[in-house]
Coordinates of C-alpha atoms and ligand atoms in Angstrom, one line a residue:
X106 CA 12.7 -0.1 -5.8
X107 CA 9.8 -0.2 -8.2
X108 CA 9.1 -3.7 -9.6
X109 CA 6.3 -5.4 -12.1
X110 CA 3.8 -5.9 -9.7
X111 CA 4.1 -2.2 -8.1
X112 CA 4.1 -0.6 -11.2
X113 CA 0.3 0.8 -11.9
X114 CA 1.0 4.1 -13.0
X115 CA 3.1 5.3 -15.8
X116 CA 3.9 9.3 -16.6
X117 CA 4.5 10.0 -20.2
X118 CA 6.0 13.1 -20.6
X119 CA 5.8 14.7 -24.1
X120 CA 2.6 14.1 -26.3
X121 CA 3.5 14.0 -29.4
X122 CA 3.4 11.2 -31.9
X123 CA 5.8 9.1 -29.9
X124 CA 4.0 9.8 -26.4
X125 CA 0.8 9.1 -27.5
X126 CA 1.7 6.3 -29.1
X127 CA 3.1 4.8 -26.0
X128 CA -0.3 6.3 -24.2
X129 CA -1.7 4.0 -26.3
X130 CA -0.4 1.3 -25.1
X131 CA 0.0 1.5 -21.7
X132 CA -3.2 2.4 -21.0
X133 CA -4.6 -0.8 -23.8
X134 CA -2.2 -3.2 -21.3
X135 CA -4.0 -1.8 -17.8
X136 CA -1.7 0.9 -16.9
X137 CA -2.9 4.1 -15.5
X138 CA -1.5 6.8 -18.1
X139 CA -0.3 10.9 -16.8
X140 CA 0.3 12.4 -20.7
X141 CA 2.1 15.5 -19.8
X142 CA 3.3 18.5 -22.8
X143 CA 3.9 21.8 -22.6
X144 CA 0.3 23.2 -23.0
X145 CA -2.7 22.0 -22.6
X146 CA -4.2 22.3 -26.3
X147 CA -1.1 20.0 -27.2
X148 CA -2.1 16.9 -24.7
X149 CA -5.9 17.6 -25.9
X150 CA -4.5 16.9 -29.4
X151 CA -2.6 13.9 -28.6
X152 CA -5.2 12.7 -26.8
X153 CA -7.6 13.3 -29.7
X154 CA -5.3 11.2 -31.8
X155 CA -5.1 8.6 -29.6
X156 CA -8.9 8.4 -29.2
X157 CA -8.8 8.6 -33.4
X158 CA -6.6 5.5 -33.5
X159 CA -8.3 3.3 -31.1
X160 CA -11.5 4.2 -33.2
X161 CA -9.6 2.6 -36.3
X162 CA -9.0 -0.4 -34.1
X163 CA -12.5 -1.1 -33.2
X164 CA -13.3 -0.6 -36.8
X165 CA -11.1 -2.7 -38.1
X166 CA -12.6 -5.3 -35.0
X167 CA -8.8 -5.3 -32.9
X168 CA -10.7 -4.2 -30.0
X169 CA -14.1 -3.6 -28.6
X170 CA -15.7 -0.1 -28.0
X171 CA -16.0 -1.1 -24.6
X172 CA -11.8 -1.6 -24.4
X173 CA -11.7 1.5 -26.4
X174 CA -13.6 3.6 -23.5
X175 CA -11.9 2.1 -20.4
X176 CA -8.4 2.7 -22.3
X177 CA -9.3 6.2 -22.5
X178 CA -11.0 6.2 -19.2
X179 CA -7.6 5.3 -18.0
X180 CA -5.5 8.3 -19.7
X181 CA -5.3 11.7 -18.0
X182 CA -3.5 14.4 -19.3
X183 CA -1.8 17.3 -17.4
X184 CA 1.1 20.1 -18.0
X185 CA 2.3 19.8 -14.7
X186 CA 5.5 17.5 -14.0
X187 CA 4.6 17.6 -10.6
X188 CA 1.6 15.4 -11.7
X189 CA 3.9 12.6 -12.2
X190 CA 5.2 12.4 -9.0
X191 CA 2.4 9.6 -8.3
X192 CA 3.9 7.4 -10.9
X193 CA 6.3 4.7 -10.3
X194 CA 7.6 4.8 -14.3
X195 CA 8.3 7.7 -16.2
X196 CA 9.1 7.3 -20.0
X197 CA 10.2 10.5 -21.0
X198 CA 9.4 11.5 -25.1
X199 CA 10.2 15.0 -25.6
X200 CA 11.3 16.7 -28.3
X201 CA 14.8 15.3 -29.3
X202 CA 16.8 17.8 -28.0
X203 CA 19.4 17.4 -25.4
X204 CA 19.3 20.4 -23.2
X205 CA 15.3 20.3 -23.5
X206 CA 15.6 16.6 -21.7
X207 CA 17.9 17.8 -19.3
X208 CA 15.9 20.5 -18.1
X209 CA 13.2 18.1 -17.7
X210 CA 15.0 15.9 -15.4
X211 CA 16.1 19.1 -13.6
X212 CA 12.7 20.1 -13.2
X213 CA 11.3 16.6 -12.6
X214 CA 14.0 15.1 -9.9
X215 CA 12.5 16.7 -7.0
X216 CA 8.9 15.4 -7.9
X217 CA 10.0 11.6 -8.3
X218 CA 8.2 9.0 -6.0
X219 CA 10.9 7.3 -4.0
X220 CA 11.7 4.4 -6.4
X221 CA 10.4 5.6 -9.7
X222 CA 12.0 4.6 -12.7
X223 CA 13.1 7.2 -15.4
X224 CA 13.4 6.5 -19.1
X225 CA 14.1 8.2 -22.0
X226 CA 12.7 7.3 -25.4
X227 CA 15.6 9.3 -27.5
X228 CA 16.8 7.6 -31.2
X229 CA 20.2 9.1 -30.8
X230 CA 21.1 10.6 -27.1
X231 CA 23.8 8.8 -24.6
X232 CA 21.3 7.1 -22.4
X233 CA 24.6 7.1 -20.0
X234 CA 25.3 10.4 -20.3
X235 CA 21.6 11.6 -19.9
X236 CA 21.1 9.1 -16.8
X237 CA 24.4 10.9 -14.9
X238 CA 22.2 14.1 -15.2
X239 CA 18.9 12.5 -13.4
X240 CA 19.1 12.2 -9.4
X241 CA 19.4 8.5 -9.4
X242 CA 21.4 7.0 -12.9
X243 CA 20.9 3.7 -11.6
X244 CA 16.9 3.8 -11.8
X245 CA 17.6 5.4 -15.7
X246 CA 17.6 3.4 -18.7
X247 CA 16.6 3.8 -23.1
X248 CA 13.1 2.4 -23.8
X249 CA 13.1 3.2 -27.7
X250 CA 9.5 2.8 -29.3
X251 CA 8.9 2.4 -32.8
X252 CA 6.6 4.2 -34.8
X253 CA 4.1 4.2 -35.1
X254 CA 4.1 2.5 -31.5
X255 CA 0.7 0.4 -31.3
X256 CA 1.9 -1.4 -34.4
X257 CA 5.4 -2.1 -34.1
X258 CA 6.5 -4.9 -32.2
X259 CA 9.7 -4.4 -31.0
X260 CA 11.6 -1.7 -28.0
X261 CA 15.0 -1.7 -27.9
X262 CA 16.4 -1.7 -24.3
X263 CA 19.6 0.2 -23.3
X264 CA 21.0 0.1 -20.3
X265 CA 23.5 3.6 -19.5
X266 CA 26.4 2.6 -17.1
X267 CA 24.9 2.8 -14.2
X268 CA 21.5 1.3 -15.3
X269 CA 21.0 -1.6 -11.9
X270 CA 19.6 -4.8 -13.1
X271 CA 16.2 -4.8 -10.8
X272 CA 15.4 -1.8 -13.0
X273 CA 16.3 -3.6 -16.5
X274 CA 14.5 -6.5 -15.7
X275 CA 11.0 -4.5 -14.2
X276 CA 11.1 -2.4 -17.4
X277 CA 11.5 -5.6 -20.0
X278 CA 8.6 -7.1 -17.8
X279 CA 6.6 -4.2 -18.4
X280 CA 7.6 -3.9 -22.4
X281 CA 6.4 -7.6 -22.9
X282 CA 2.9 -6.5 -21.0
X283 CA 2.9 -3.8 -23.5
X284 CA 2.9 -6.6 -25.8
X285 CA 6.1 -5.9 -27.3
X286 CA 9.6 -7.5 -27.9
X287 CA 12.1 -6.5 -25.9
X288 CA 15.9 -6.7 -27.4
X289 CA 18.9 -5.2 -25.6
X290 CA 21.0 -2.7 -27.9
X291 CA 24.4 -1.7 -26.2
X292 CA 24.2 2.3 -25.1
X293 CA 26.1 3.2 -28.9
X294 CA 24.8 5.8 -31.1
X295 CA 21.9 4.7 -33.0
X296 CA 21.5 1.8 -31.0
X297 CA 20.3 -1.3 -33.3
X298 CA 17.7 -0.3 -35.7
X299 CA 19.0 3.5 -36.6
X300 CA 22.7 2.7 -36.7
X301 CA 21.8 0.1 -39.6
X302 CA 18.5 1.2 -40.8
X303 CA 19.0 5.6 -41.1
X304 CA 22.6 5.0 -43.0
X305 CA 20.5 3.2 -45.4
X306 CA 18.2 5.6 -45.9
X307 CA 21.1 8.6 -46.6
X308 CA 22.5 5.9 -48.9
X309 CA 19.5 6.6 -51.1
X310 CA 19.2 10.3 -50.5
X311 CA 23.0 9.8 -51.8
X312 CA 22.1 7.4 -54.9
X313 CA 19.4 10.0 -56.1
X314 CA 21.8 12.9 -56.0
X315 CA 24.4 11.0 -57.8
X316 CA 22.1 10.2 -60.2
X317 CA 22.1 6.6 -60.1
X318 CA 17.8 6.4 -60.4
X319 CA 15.1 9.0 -59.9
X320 CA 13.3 9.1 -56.7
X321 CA 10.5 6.7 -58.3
X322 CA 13.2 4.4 -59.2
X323 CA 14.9 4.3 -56.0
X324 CA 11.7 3.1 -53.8
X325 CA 10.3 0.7 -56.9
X326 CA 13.8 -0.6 -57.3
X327 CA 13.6 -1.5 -52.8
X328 CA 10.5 -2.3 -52.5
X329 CA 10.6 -5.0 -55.5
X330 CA 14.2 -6.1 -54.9
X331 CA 14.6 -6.2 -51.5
X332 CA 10.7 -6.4 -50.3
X333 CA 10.7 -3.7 -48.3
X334 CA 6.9 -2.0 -47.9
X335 CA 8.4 1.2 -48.5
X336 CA 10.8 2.5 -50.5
X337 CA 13.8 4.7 -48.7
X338 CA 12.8 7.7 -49.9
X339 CA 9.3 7.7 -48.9
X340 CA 10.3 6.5 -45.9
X341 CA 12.4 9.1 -44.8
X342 CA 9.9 11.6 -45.6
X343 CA 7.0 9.5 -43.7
X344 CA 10.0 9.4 -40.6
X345 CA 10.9 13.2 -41.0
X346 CA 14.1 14.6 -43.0
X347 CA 14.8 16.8 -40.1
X348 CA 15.0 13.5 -38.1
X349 CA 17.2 11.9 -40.7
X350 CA 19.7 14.5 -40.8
X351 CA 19.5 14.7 -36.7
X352 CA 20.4 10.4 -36.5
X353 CA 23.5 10.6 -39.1
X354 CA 24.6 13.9 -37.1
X355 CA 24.9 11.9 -33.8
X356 CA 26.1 8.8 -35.7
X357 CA 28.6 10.6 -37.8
X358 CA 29.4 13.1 -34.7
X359 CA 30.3 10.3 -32.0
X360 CA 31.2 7.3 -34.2
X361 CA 33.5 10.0 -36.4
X362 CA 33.8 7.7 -39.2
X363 CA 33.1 9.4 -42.6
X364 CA 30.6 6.8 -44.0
X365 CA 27.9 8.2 -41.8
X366 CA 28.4 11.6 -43.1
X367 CA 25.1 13.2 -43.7
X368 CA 23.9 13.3 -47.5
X369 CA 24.3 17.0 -49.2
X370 CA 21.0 16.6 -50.9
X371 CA 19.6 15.4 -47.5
X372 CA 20.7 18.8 -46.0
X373 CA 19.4 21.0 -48.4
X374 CA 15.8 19.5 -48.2
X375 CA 15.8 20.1 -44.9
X376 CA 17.3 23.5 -44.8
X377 CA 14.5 24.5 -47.1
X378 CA 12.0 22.8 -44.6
X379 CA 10.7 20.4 -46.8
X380 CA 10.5 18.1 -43.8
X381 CA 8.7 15.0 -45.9
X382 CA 4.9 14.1 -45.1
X383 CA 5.0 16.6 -41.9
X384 CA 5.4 19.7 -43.9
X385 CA 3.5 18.9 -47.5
X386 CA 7.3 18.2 -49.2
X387 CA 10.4 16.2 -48.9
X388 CA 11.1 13.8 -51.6
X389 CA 7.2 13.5 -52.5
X390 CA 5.3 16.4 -53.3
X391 CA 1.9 15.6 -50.7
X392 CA -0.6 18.3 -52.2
X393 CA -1.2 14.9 -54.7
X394 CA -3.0 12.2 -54.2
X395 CA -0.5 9.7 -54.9
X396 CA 2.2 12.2 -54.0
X397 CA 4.8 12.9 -56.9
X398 CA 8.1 12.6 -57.0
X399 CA 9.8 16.3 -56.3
X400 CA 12.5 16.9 -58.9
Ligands
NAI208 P1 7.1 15.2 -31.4 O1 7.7 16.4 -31.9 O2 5.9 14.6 -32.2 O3 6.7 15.3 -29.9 C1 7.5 15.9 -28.9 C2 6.7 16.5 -27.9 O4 7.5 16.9 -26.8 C3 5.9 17.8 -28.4 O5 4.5 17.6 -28.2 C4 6.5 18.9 -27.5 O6 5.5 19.9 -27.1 C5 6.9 18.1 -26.3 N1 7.9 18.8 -25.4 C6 8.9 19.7 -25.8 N2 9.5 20.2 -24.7 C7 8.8 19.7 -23.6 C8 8.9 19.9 -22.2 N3 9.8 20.7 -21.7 N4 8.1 19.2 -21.4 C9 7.1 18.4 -21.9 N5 7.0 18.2 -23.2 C10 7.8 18.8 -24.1 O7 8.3 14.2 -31.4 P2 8.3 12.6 -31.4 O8 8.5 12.1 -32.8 O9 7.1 12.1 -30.6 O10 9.7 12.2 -30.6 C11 9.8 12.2 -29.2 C12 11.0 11.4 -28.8 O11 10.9 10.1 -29.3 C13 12.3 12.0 -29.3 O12 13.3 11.8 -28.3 C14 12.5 11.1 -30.5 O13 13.9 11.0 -30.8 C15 12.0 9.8 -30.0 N6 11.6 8.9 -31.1 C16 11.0 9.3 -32.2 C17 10.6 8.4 -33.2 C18 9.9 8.8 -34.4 O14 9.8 8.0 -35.4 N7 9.3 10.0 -34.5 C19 10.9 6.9 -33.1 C20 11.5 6.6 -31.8 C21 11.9 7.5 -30.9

């Protein structure tokens, strides 16, 4: 069984803003790094993004150029799983979509190193239900980053039924190496910070469809009321509607209490891909420069 001290080596699988995020990390706290996506142009551009954000570091004097190059000296990307076999975690961060994780655990089980740990990064998946489709459920657990990961401070933990507690207690050693918080959330749709956090945000989506304020209103009325550094609606358009709406599906879906039902308003944005910051539009028009509200 993998433990602190033997873990050198982490596979990331998925190199998108979440995996490179956590590439970021890892490799910032020692650890050897695999980035592994689909195609190779797509782990060249998360690694480019990586190298971009470590650049703002050293300019803003967080780290050294020096600790900027042996970071990156210590990331190598791939787009084969069987790459990962030579690590001894495996933080999965694909796209969040259930039958695309599964087929990654298919396709990865006969590649693990004998004692690797799995993990999942999913917002809204069963970790239980995803670990009883890996090889080994008991080496599986939820390490949920926040984005963007090299700033946030906290990873939830979740532990699926069969989670054994050697592999809960290496992985929180390894999140405090990361320099992060570690807080255990039960395996319950949305965890901690979604199940509390997302409702609020389709609370807002709901307020400006009612009418209550304007979308201006809305995120002057948080951010000065309630000191938040954002208001909810540019929030949700810096997380992603699409993501939004996919959070209060699950929450609504397996807690099946109408409160979580997903905001009309909330639907229609994203059926009309105006995904927020990613696509140009959600709530804020982003062809400005400061973005406008979109009536
Ligand atoms: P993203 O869309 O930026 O990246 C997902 C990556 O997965 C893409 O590069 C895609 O090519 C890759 N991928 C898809 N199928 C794959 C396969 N079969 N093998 C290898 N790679 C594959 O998504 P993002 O935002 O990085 O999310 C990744 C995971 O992290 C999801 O489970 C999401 O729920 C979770 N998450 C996202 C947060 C966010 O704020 N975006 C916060 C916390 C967790």
């Amino acid at each position: 069984m993998a433990d602190i001290g033997t873990i050198g080596i982490i596979g990331i699988i998925g190199a998108g803003q979440m995996g490179g995020g956590i590439a970021h990390v890892a490799a910032q706290a020692g650890y050897e790094v695999i980035l592994q996506d689909i195609a190779q142009d797509i782990v060249d551009k998360g690694l480019k993004t990586v190298a971009r954000n470590m650049e703002r570091e050293v300019k803003r004097e967080k780290i050294g150029t020096e600790q900027m190059q042996a970071a990156l000296g210590r990331i190598s990307t791939t787009t084969d799983l069987a790459a990962l076999g030579k690590a001894q975690l495996i933080v999965e961060a694909a796209t969040e979509n259930e039958p695309v994780k599964l087929q990654i655990y298919e396709q990865l089980a006969p590649r693990l190193s004998e004692g690797a740990i799995l993990a999942s990064n999913t917002s809204s998946i069963s970790i239980t239900r995803l670990g009883a489709h890996t090889p080994r459920p008991e080496r599986f657990l939820g390490i949920h980053f926040f984005n963007p990961v090299p700033m946030m401070e906290m990873v939830e933990l979740i532990r699926g039924v069969a989670t054994a507690d050697e592999v809960y207690r290496t992985v929180e050693a390894v999140v405090r190496k990361l320099g992060k918080t570690p807080v255990a959330a039960k395996d319950s749709p949305g965890f901690i910070v979604n199940r509390i956090f997302i409702p609020m945000l389709n609370e807002a989506v709901f307020a400006l469809q009612e009418g209550v304020a304007g979308v201006e209103a809305i995120d002057a009325a948080m951010k000065l009321g309630v000191r938040h550094p954002m208001g909810p609606l540019a929030l949700a358009d810096y997380i992603g509607l699409d993501t939004v709406l996919a959070v209060m599906q699950v929450l609504h879906g397996e807690l099946g209490d109408s409160k979580y039902r997903p905001c009309p308003l909330l639907i229609k944005r994203v059926e009309a891909g105006w995904l927020g910051v990613k696509t140009g539009r959600g709530f804020y028009d982003y062809a400005h420069d400061p973005p406008v509200p979109v009536v």
